[in-house]
């Protein structure tokens, strides 16, 4: 029994319940922070608990708020006794304190009714109102956005080749084909007639990424203008244009002859020269001559990615492969420097894969309009080598698949820490409020009645007639309490009571009246003593 009584004293006659409430609230808040920090940025699929993150946070925040309102409510009630103990006030304010300790509506009434007469009680009422916003703020802490993450169910791949060897059997039928098999010929014409030939990686999602550098064998081109190395003479003879490889352009026109010389190129697959000639009948013709060459090369791709079926290569390089003819059936060359230890193999038969004879306009009449409409021979060559490289990359026996990363949409947990600020501020203010309330009660030596409803029954009121207190309705009691002023102090019998302090006692507290009465009695006794002395003298 003694242990139980001692515990009751600690809980009821001290602040143990309030301290426990603050500790419980702080523990719940700490648990929320640990949970949020542990799963912030992680995929929602990794959440293994049966309850959703928002719901779990809401549970902890609700417990934290409820535990926090306990000390706030008790401190408001304790401020009530301190308020009436220090000075006399209208008894209706007792109801203000009780209502404020029960909820936000009463807290608002106390702030409006008390104004600045009791800042401690107003502080607690403000905390009660602020606590209302804790639940909406808790719901905003966690957000579930979507991001691209590596997929566990699928992967990306890109095909590269380090060797080119024809395996298709075919028969030469067309002069233009030379030694080019139909598949390669189709790639050439695709580059000439089509634009923007695209690669075709294996990317099953909308985003794929290859982080490692990739090298593949291909064909490159380079073009430059050689118009400055040509001469244009006008006469009545026919035009004669002769290039280095012996190709002769013959066309009759009036008074113009063009002569030009090509530049030397080392080990090209083929040298192509374009002669674009425009004229009118009033000025000399304008000649535009470009020399382009095709050559074997290695393509280096860094950080290649595919976004919505569009290839993005932020960094790419090409390395020209010099073709040599050793005493063996194949020509080989290794990339120098040792950065990429790869060897590209090209059979000798492929060195002359393109004919040494440039096709004339009479062979394929559809080619000239296609070249002329594009109006840029360099772009034609770029499309051609892109198509040829794609053909070599996808049809060679020496192909290799380079694995990449396929990204798929993933829902993840994102913590918005700013929404946790209000609950943390409320907790901090409540802890400070409890400490201040404890100090104020100790300073004024106010007995710790807190929210006890039994205290008024045991101590009662003094100074009012019982006939005036025989009221049955709440409205009547409120109206009477509005006119009654009292102060919590010791009454006539030395017990704590709400002693009347209105009308003639309004400006004179009970203890001062008692002191004045004692002074009056002393004066009377003195005067009575002087009167006795006068009578004796007579």
Coordinates of C-alpha atoms in Angstrom, one line a residue:
X1 CA 0.0 0.0 0.0
X2 CA 2.9 2.4 0.8
X3 CA 4.4 1.8 -2.6
X4 CA 1.1 2.4 -4.4
X5 CA 0.6 5.6 -2.3
X6 CA 4.0 6.8 -3.1
X7 CA 3.4 6.2 -6.8
X8 CA 0.2 8.1 -6.6
X9 CA 2.0 11.0 -4.9
X10 CA 4.5 11.1 -7.7
X11 CA 1.9 11.0 -10.4
X12 CA -0.7 13.3 -8.9
X13 CA 1.2 15.6 -6.5
X14 CA 4.2 16.0 -8.8
X15 CA 4.7 16.3 -12.6
X16 CA 5.5 12.6 -13.4
X17 CA 2.5 12.1 -15.7
X18 CA 3.4 15.2 -17.6
X19 CA 7.1 14.3 -17.9
X20 CA 6.1 10.8 -19.1
X21 CA 3.8 12.3 -21.7
X22 CA 6.6 14.5 -23.1
X23 CA 9.0 11.6 -23.2
X24 CA 6.5 9.4 -25.0
X25 CA 5.8 12.2 -27.5
X26 CA 9.5 12.7 -28.1
X27 CA 10.1 8.9 -28.5
X28 CA 7.3 8.7 -31.2
X29 CA 8.8 11.6 -33.0
X30 CA 12.2 10.0 -32.9
X31 CA 10.8 6.8 -34.2
X32 CA 9.2 8.7 -37.1
X33 CA 12.5 10.4 -38.0
X34 CA 14.4 7.0 -37.9
X35 CA 11.8 5.4 -40.2
X36 CA 11.8 8.3 -42.6
X37 CA 15.6 8.4 -42.7
X38 CA 15.9 4.7 -43.2
X39 CA 13.5 4.5 -46.2
X40 CA 14.1 7.9 -47.8
X41 CA 14.9 7.4 -51.5
X42 CA 14.3 3.7 -51.5
X43 CA 11.9 1.9 -53.7
X44 CA 8.4 1.4 -52.4
X45 CA 8.7 -2.3 -53.3
X46 CA 11.3 -2.7 -50.6
X47 CA 8.8 -1.7 -47.9
X48 CA 8.1 -5.1 -46.3
X49 CA 5.6 -4.0 -43.6
X50 CA 1.9 -4.7 -43.9
X51 CA 1.0 -1.1 -43.1
X52 CA 1.8 1.6 -45.6
X53 CA 4.5 4.2 -44.8
X54 CA 2.0 7.1 -44.6
X55 CA -0.3 5.1 -42.2
X56 CA 2.6 4.1 -40.0
X57 CA 3.8 7.7 -39.7
X58 CA 0.3 8.8 -39.0
X59 CA 0.0 6.3 -36.2
X60 CA 3.2 7.6 -34.5
X61 CA 2.3 11.2 -35.0
X62 CA -1.2 10.7 -33.5
X63 CA 0.3 9.0 -30.4
X64 CA 2.9 11.8 -30.2
X65 CA 0.2 14.5 -30.4
X66 CA -2.0 12.8 -27.8
X67 CA 0.9 12.3 -25.4
X68 CA 1.9 16.0 -25.9
X69 CA -1.6 17.4 -25.2
X70 CA -1.6 15.7 -21.7
X71 CA 1.1 18.0 -20.2
X72 CA -0.2 21.0 -22.1
X73 CA -3.7 20.4 -20.7
X74 CA -2.4 19.9 -17.1
X75 CA -0.3 23.0 -17.3
X76 CA -3.3 25.1 -18.4
X77 CA -5.2 23.8 -15.4
X78 CA -2.4 24.5 -13.1
X79 CA -2.1 28.1 -14.4
X80 CA -5.8 28.5 -13.4
X81 CA -5.0 28.1 -9.7
X82 CA -1.9 30.3 -9.9
X83 CA -4.0 32.9 -11.7
X84 CA -6.6 33.1 -8.9
X85 CA -4.1 32.8 -6.2
X86 CA -2.2 35.8 -7.2
X87 CA -5.1 38.2 -7.7
X88 CA -8.9 38.3 -7.5
X89 CA -10.7 37.6 -10.8
X90 CA -14.2 36.9 -12.0
X91 CA -15.1 33.3 -11.2
X92 CA -16.4 32.8 -14.8
X93 CA -12.7 32.6 -15.9
X94 CA -12.5 29.2 -14.1
X95 CA -14.7 27.9 -16.9
X96 CA -12.3 29.5 -19.5
X97 CA -9.4 27.5 -18.1
X98 CA -11.3 24.2 -18.0
X99 CA -12.6 24.7 -21.6
X100 CA -9.1 25.5 -22.9
X101 CA -7.7 22.3 -21.4
X102 CA -10.3 20.2 -23.2
X103 CA -9.8 21.3 -26.8
X104 CA -9.1 23.9 -29.4
X105 CA -12.4 25.7 -29.2
X106 CA -12.0 26.3 -25.5
X107 CA -8.4 27.3 -26.1
X108 CA -9.5 30.0 -28.6
X109 CA -12.1 31.3 -26.1
X110 CA -9.4 31.6 -23.5
X111 CA -7.0 33.5 -25.8
X112 CA -9.8 35.9 -26.7
X113 CA -11.2 36.2 -23.2
X114 CA -8.0 36.3 -21.2
X115 CA -6.1 38.5 -23.7
X116 CA -2.7 39.2 -22.1
X117 CA -3.7 38.8 -18.4
X118 CA -2.2 35.3 -18.2
X119 CA 0.5 34.6 -20.8
X120 CA 1.2 31.1 -19.5
X121 CA -2.3 29.9 -20.0
X122 CA -2.4 31.6 -23.4
X123 CA 0.8 29.8 -24.4
X124 CA -0.8 26.5 -23.6
X125 CA -4.0 27.4 -25.5
X126 CA -1.9 28.3 -28.5
X127 CA -0.2 25.0 -28.4
X128 CA -3.5 23.2 -28.3
X129 CA -4.6 25.0 -31.5
X130 CA -1.3 24.4 -33.3
X131 CA -1.5 20.7 -32.5
X132 CA -4.6 20.6 -34.8
X133 CA -2.3 21.0 -37.8
X134 CA -0.1 18.1 -36.9
X135 CA -2.2 15.5 -38.7
X136 CA -2.4 17.4 -42.1
X137 CA 1.3 18.0 -41.9
X138 CA 2.0 14.4 -41.1
X139 CA 0.1 13.4 -44.3
X140 CA 2.4 15.6 -46.4
X141 CA 5.7 14.3 -45.1
X142 CA 5.9 11.3 -47.5
X143 CA 5.5 11.6 -51.3
X144 CA 5.6 8.8 -53.9
X145 CA 7.1 10.1 -57.1
X146 CA 8.3 7.9 -60.0
X147 CA 11.8 7.6 -61.3
X148 CA 13.8 5.4 -63.8
X149 CA 15.6 2.6 -62.1
X150 CA 17.5 -0.5 -63.4
X151 CA 15.1 -3.2 -64.3
X152 CA 15.5 -6.6 -62.7
X153 CA 13.3 -8.4 -65.3
X154 CA 14.8 -7.2 -68.6
X155 CA 18.1 -5.9 -70.0
X156 CA 19.4 -3.9 -73.0
X157 CA 22.0 -5.0 -75.5
X158 CA 23.9 -3.5 -78.4
X159 CA 25.6 -5.5 -81.2
X160 CA 29.1 -4.6 -82.2
X161 CA 31.6 -6.3 -84.6
X162 CA 35.3 -6.5 -84.9
X163 CA 35.5 -8.3 -88.2
X164 CA 33.7 -8.2 -91.5
X165 CA 33.5 -11.3 -93.7
X166 CA 30.9 -11.9 -96.4
X167 CA 29.2 -15.3 -96.2
X168 CA 26.4 -14.8 -98.7
X169 CA 26.7 -16.7 -102.1
X170 CA 25.8 -14.5 -105.0
X171 CA 26.3 -14.1 -108.7
X172 CA 27.6 -11.0 -110.5
X173 CA 24.9 -9.6 -112.8
X174 CA 25.2 -5.8 -112.8
X175 CA 28.2 -3.9 -114.0
X176 CA 27.7 -1.3 -111.2
X177 CA 27.7 -4.0 -108.5
X178 CA 31.3 -4.8 -109.2
X179 CA 32.3 -7.2 -106.4
X180 CA 29.7 -5.9 -104.0
X181 CA 27.1 -8.5 -102.8
X182 CA 23.4 -7.6 -102.8
X183 CA 23.2 -6.9 -99.1
X184 CA 26.1 -4.4 -99.2
X185 CA 24.7 -2.9 -102.4
X186 CA 21.3 -2.4 -100.6
X187 CA 23.1 -0.6 -97.8
X188 CA 24.7 1.7 -100.2
X189 CA 21.5 2.6 -102.0
X190 CA 19.7 3.0 -98.6
X191 CA 22.2 5.6 -97.6
X192 CA 21.8 7.4 -100.9
X193 CA 18.1 7.5 -101.2
X194 CA 17.1 7.5 -97.5
X195 CA 18.0 10.0 -94.8
X196 CA 18.9 9.5 -91.2
X197 CA 19.6 5.8 -91.1
X198 CA 19.2 4.8 -87.5
X199 CA 20.9 2.1 -85.4
X200 CA 18.7 -0.6 -83.9
X201 CA 19.8 -1.5 -80.4
X202 CA 17.8 -3.9 -78.2
X203 CA 16.1 -1.6 -75.7
X204 CA 12.9 -3.0 -74.3
X205 CA 12.1 0.1 -72.2
X206 CA 12.0 3.8 -72.8
X207 CA 15.4 4.3 -71.3
X208 CA 18.6 2.3 -71.7
X209 CA 22.2 3.1 -70.8
X210 CA 25.6 1.7 -71.7
X211 CA 28.2 2.9 -69.3
X212 CA 31.2 1.0 -70.7
X213 CA 32.8 2.3 -74.0
X214 CA 32.0 0.2 -77.1
X215 CA 34.1 -0.2 -80.2
X216 CA 32.7 -1.5 -83.5
X217 CA 34.1 -1.8 -87.0
X218 CA 32.6 0.5 -89.7
X219 CA 33.1 2.7 -92.6
X220 CA 33.8 6.5 -92.4
X221 CA 33.9 9.2 -95.0
X222 CA 35.6 12.6 -95.4
X223 CA 34.9 15.2 -98.0
X224 CA 36.5 18.5 -99.0
X225 CA 36.0 21.1 -101.6
X226 CA 38.6 21.0 -104.5
X227 CA 37.0 23.7 -106.6
X228 CA 40.0 25.9 -106.0
X229 CA 42.3 23.4 -107.7
X230 CA 40.2 23.5 -111.0
X231 CA 40.3 25.9 -113.9
X232 CA 37.4 27.0 -115.9
X233 CA 38.1 28.2 -119.5
X234 CA 35.4 29.3 -121.8
X235 CA 35.5 28.6 -125.6
X236 CA 33.3 27.2 -128.3
X237 CA 34.5 23.7 -127.7
X238 CA 33.0 21.0 -125.5
X239 CA 33.6 20.8 -121.7
X240 CA 36.2 18.4 -120.6
X241 CA 36.6 17.4 -116.9
X242 CA 39.3 14.8 -116.1
X243 CA 40.0 13.5 -112.6
X244 CA 42.9 11.5 -111.3
X245 CA 41.3 8.1 -111.6
X246 CA 40.7 8.6 -115.3
X247 CA 37.0 9.3 -115.1
X248 CA 36.0 11.6 -118.0
X249 CA 33.0 13.9 -118.0
X250 CA 31.9 14.8 -121.5
X251 CA 29.1 17.1 -122.2
X252 CA 28.7 19.7 -124.9
X253 CA 27.9 23.3 -124.0
X254 CA 28.9 26.7 -125.0
X255 CA 32.4 28.2 -124.4
X256 CA 33.4 26.5 -121.0
X257 CA 36.1 24.0 -120.3
X258 CA 36.9 22.7 -116.7
X259 CA 40.2 21.1 -115.8
X260 CA 40.9 19.9 -112.2
X261 CA 43.3 17.5 -110.3
X262 CA 42.4 15.3 -107.4
X263 CA 44.5 15.0 -104.2
X264 CA 46.2 11.8 -103.1
X265 CA 44.6 9.7 -100.4
X266 CA 46.2 6.8 -98.5
X267 CA 44.5 3.4 -98.6
X268 CA 41.0 4.5 -99.3
X269 CA 38.2 2.0 -100.0
X270 CA 37.0 4.3 -102.7
X271 CA 37.4 7.9 -103.8
X272 CA 34.2 9.6 -105.1
X273 CA 34.1 13.0 -106.7
X274 CA 31.0 15.1 -107.3
X275 CA 30.8 17.7 -110.0
X276 CA 27.9 20.1 -109.6
X277 CA 27.5 22.6 -112.4
X278 CA 24.9 25.4 -112.7
X279 CA 24.8 27.8 -115.5
X280 CA 22.8 30.6 -117.1
X281 CA 23.2 32.5 -120.4
X282 CA 24.5 35.7 -119.0
X283 CA 27.3 34.8 -116.6
X284 CA 30.1 32.2 -116.3
X285 CA 29.0 28.9 -114.9
X286 CA 29.5 28.2 -111.2
X287 CA 31.5 25.0 -110.5
X288 CA 31.3 23.1 -107.2
X289 CA 33.6 20.1 -107.0
X290 CA 33.9 17.9 -103.9
X291 CA 36.2 14.9 -103.3
X292 CA 35.1 12.3 -100.8
X293 CA 36.7 9.1 -99.7
X294 CA 35.4 6.0 -97.9
X295 CA 37.7 4.2 -95.5
X296 CA 37.6 1.5 -92.9
X297 CA 37.5 2.9 -89.3
X298 CA 36.6 2.0 -85.7
X299 CA 33.8 3.8 -84.0
X300 CA 34.2 4.4 -80.2
X301 CA 31.0 5.2 -78.3
X302 CA 31.0 6.4 -74.7
X303 CA 28.0 6.6 -72.4
X304 CA 25.6 5.7 -75.1
X305 CA 21.9 5.9 -74.1
X306 CA 18.5 5.5 -75.7
X307 CA 15.7 7.7 -74.6
X308 CA 12.3 7.1 -76.2
X309 CA 13.8 5.2 -79.1
X310 CA 16.3 8.0 -79.8
X311 CA 20.0 7.3 -79.5
X312 CA 22.1 9.8 -77.6
X313 CA 25.9 9.5 -77.7
X314 CA 27.5 12.4 -75.8
X315 CA 31.0 11.3 -76.7
X316 CA 32.1 9.4 -79.8
X317 CA 35.3 9.1 -81.8
X318 CA 36.5 7.4 -85.0
X319 CA 39.9 5.9 -85.6
X320 CA 41.0 5.3 -89.2
X321 CA 42.3 1.8 -89.9
X322 CA 45.3 1.6 -92.2
X323 CA 45.1 -1.4 -94.5
X324 CA 48.3 -3.4 -95.0
X325 CA 49.0 -6.5 -97.0
X326 CA 51.3 -8.9 -95.2
X327 CA 52.2 -12.3 -96.6
X328 CA 49.0 -14.0 -95.4
X329 CA 45.4 -14.2 -96.4
X330 CA 44.1 -11.5 -94.0
X331 CA 45.1 -7.9 -93.3
X332 CA 45.1 -6.9 -89.6
X333 CA 45.8 -3.8 -87.7
X334 CA 45.7 -3.2 -83.9
X335 CA 44.7 0.1 -82.3
X336 CA 47.9 1.6 -80.9
X337 CA 48.3 2.9 -77.4
X338 CA 47.0 0.0 -75.4
X339 CA 43.9 1.8 -74.2
X340 CA 41.6 -0.6 -76.1
X341 CA 43.3 -3.9 -76.7
X342 CA 41.2 -4.9 -79.7
X343 CA 42.2 -6.2 -83.1
X344 CA 40.1 -5.5 -86.2
X345 CA 40.2 -8.2 -88.9
X346 CA 39.3 -7.4 -92.5
X347 CA 39.8 -10.0 -95.1
X348 CA 41.9 -9.0 -98.1
X349 CA 38.9 -9.7 -100.4
X350 CA 37.0 -6.9 -98.7
X351 CA 39.6 -4.3 -99.3
X352 CA 38.4 -4.1 -102.9
X353 CA 34.8 -4.5 -102.0
X354 CA 33.9 -1.3 -104.0
X355 CA 34.7 -1.0 -107.7
X356 CA 37.5 1.1 -108.9
X357 CA 35.3 2.4 -111.6
X358 CA 33.0 5.2 -110.6
X359 CA 29.5 4.6 -112.1
X360 CA 28.6 7.0 -114.8
X361 CA 25.3 8.7 -115.1
X362 CA 24.2 6.3 -117.8
X363 CA 24.3 3.3 -115.5
X364 CA 21.6 4.4 -113.0
X365 CA 19.7 7.4 -114.1
X366 CA 17.8 7.6 -110.7
X367 CA 21.0 8.2 -108.7
X368 CA 21.8 11.7 -110.1
X369 CA 18.4 13.2 -109.2
X370 CA 18.8 11.8 -105.7
X371 CA 22.2 13.3 -105.2
X372 CA 21.1 16.6 -106.7
X373 CA 18.0 16.9 -104.6
X374 CA 19.9 16.5 -101.3
X375 CA 22.1 19.4 -102.3
X376 CA 24.9 18.3 -100.1
X377 CA 27.2 15.6 -101.2
X378 CA 28.9 15.4 -97.7
X379 CA 25.5 14.5 -96.1
X380 CA 24.9 11.9 -98.8
X381 CA 28.3 10.3 -97.9
X382 CA 27.5 10.5 -94.1
X383 CA 24.1 8.7 -94.7
X384 CA 25.9 6.1 -96.9
X385 CA 28.6 5.3 -94.4
X386 CA 26.0 5.2 -91.6
X387 CA 24.0 2.7 -93.6
X388 CA 27.1 0.6 -94.4
X389 CA 28.3 0.6 -90.8
X390 CA 24.9 -0.5 -89.6
X391 CA 25.0 -3.3 -92.2
X392 CA 28.5 -4.4 -91.1
X393 CA 27.6 -4.2 -87.4
X394 CA 24.4 -6.3 -87.8
X395 CA 25.4 -8.9 -90.4
X396 CA 29.0 -9.9 -89.6
X397 CA 29.8 -13.3 -88.2
X398 CA 32.1 -11.7 -85.7
X399 CA 29.4 -9.7 -83.9
X400 CA 29.3 -9.4 -80.1
X401 CA 26.5 -8.3 -77.9
X402 CA 27.3 -5.7 -75.3
X403 CA 25.0 -5.7 -72.3
X404 CA 23.5 -2.4 -71.1
X405 CA 21.1 -1.4 -68.4
X406 CA 17.4 -1.1 -69.1
X407 CA 15.6 1.4 -66.9
X408 CA 11.9 1.0 -65.9
X409 CA 9.6 3.3 -64.0
X410 CA 9.9 2.8 -60.2
X411 CA 7.9 4.3 -57.4
X412 CA 10.0 5.3 -54.5
X413 CA 9.7 7.0 -51.1
X414 CA 10.6 10.6 -50.9
X415 CA 10.6 12.4 -47.5
X416 CA 9.8 16.1 -47.5
X417 CA 11.4 17.0 -44.3
X418 CA 10.0 20.6 -44.3
X419 CA 6.6 19.2 -43.4
X420 CA 8.1 17.7 -40.2
X421 CA 9.0 21.2 -39.0
X422 CA 5.7 22.0 -37.3
X423 CA 5.4 18.8 -35.2
X424 CA 9.0 19.3 -34.1
X425 CA 8.4 23.0 -33.2
X426 CA 5.2 22.0 -31.3
X427 CA 7.2 19.4 -29.3
X428 CA 9.9 21.8 -28.5
X429 CA 7.4 24.5 -27.4
X430 CA 5.5 21.9 -25.2
X431 CA 8.7 20.9 -23.5
X432 CA 9.6 24.5 -22.8
X433 CA 6.0 25.1 -21.6
X434 CA 6.1 22.3 -19.1
X435 CA 9.4 23.5 -17.7
X436 CA 8.1 27.1 -17.3
X437 CA 4.9 25.9 -15.7
X438 CA 6.8 23.8 -13.2
X439 CA 9.0 26.8 -12.3
X440 CA 6.0 29.2 -12.0
X441 CA 4.2 26.9 -9.7
X442 CA 7.2 26.5 -7.5
X443 CA 7.9 30.2 -7.5
X444 CA 4.4 31.2 -6.3
X445 CA 4.1 28.0 -4.1
X446 CA 0.9 27.1 -5.8
X447 CA -0.4 23.7 -4.7
X448 CA -0.5 21.2 -7.6
X449 CA -4.2 20.7 -8.1
X450 CA -3.8 20.8 -11.9
X451 CA -7.0 19.4 -13.5
X452 CA -8.6 18.0 -10.2
X453 CA -12.4 18.5 -10.1
X454 CA -12.5 17.6 -6.4
X455 CA -10.6 20.7 -5.2
X456 CA -13.6 23.1 -5.4
X457 CA -15.8 20.6 -3.5
X458 CA -13.4 20.2 -0.6
X459 CA -12.5 23.9 -0.4
X460 CA -15.6 25.7 -1.5
X461 CA -16.3 29.5 -1.6
X462 CA -16.6 32.1 1.1
X463 CA -18.3 35.5 1.3
X464 CA -21.5 34.9 -0.8
X465 CA -25.0 34.3 0.5
X466 CA -26.3 30.8 0.0
X467 CA -29.6 32.2 -1.3
X468 CA -27.8 33.8 -4.2
X469 CA -26.1 30.5 -5.1
X470 CA -29.2 28.4 -5.4
X471 CA -29.1 28.3 -9.2
X472 CA -30.1 25.3 -11.4
X473 CA -29.3 26.2 -15.0
X474 CA -25.9 26.6 -16.5
X475 CA -26.9 30.0 -18.0
X476 CA -27.8 31.3 -14.6
X477 CA -24.6 30.1 -13.0
X478 CA -22.6 31.7 -15.8
X479 CA -24.4 35.0 -15.4
X480 CA -23.8 34.9 -11.6
X481 CA -20.2 33.9 -12.0
X482 CA -19.7 36.9 -14.4
X483 CA -20.5 39.2 -11.5
X484 CA -18.6 37.3 -8.8
X485 CA -15.0 38.1 -8.1
X486 CA -12.9 35.9 -5.9
X487 CA -9.4 35.0 -5.0
X488 CA -7.9 31.7 -3.9
X489 CA -6.5 32.2 -0.5
X490 CA -7.0 31.2 3.1
X491 CA -10.4 32.0 4.5
X492 CA -11.5 32.8 8.1
X493 CA -10.8 29.3 9.3
X494 CA -7.3 29.2 7.6
X495 CA -8.4 26.9 4.8
X496 CA -7.9 27.6 1.1
X497 CA -11.1 28.9 -0.4
X498 CA -12.4 31.1 -3.2
X499 CA -12.9 34.2 -1.0
X500 CA -15.2 37.0 -2.2
X501 CA -13.4 40.0 -3.4
X502 CA -16.0 42.2 -5.1
X503 CA -18.1 45.3 -4.2
X504 CA -16.6 47.0 -1.1
X505 CA -13.9 44.3 -1.1
X506 CA -13.0 44.7 -4.8
X507 CA -9.9 46.9 -4.2
X508 CA -9.1 45.5 -0.8
X509 CA -8.0 41.9 -0.5
X510 CA -9.1 39.9 2.5
X511 CA -5.7 39.9 4.2
X512 CA -5.5 43.7 3.9
X513 CA -9.0 44.1 5.4
X514 CA -8.0 41.8 8.3
X515 CA -4.9 43.9 8.9
X516 CA -7.0 47.1 8.9
X517 CA -9.5 45.6 11.3
X518 CA -6.7 44.7 13.6
X519 CA -5.3 48.2 13.4
X520 CA -8.8 49.6 14.2
X521 CA -9.1 47.4 17.2
X522 CA -5.7 48.5 18.5
X523 CA -6.7 52.1 18.1
X524 CA -9.9 51.5 20.0
X525 CA -8.1 49.8 22.8
X526 CA -5.7 52.7 23.1
X527 CA -8.4 55.2 23.1
X528 CA -10.3 53.1 25.7
X529 CA -7.1 53.1 27.8
X530 CA -6.7 56.8 27.6
X531 CA -10.3 57.3 28.7
X532 CA -9.8 55.2 31.8
X533 CA -6.7 57.2 32.7
X534 CA -8.8 60.5 32.5
X535 CA -11.5 59.2 34.7
X536 CA -9.0 58.0 37.3
X537 CA -7.4 61.5 37.3
X538 CA -10.8 63.1 38.0

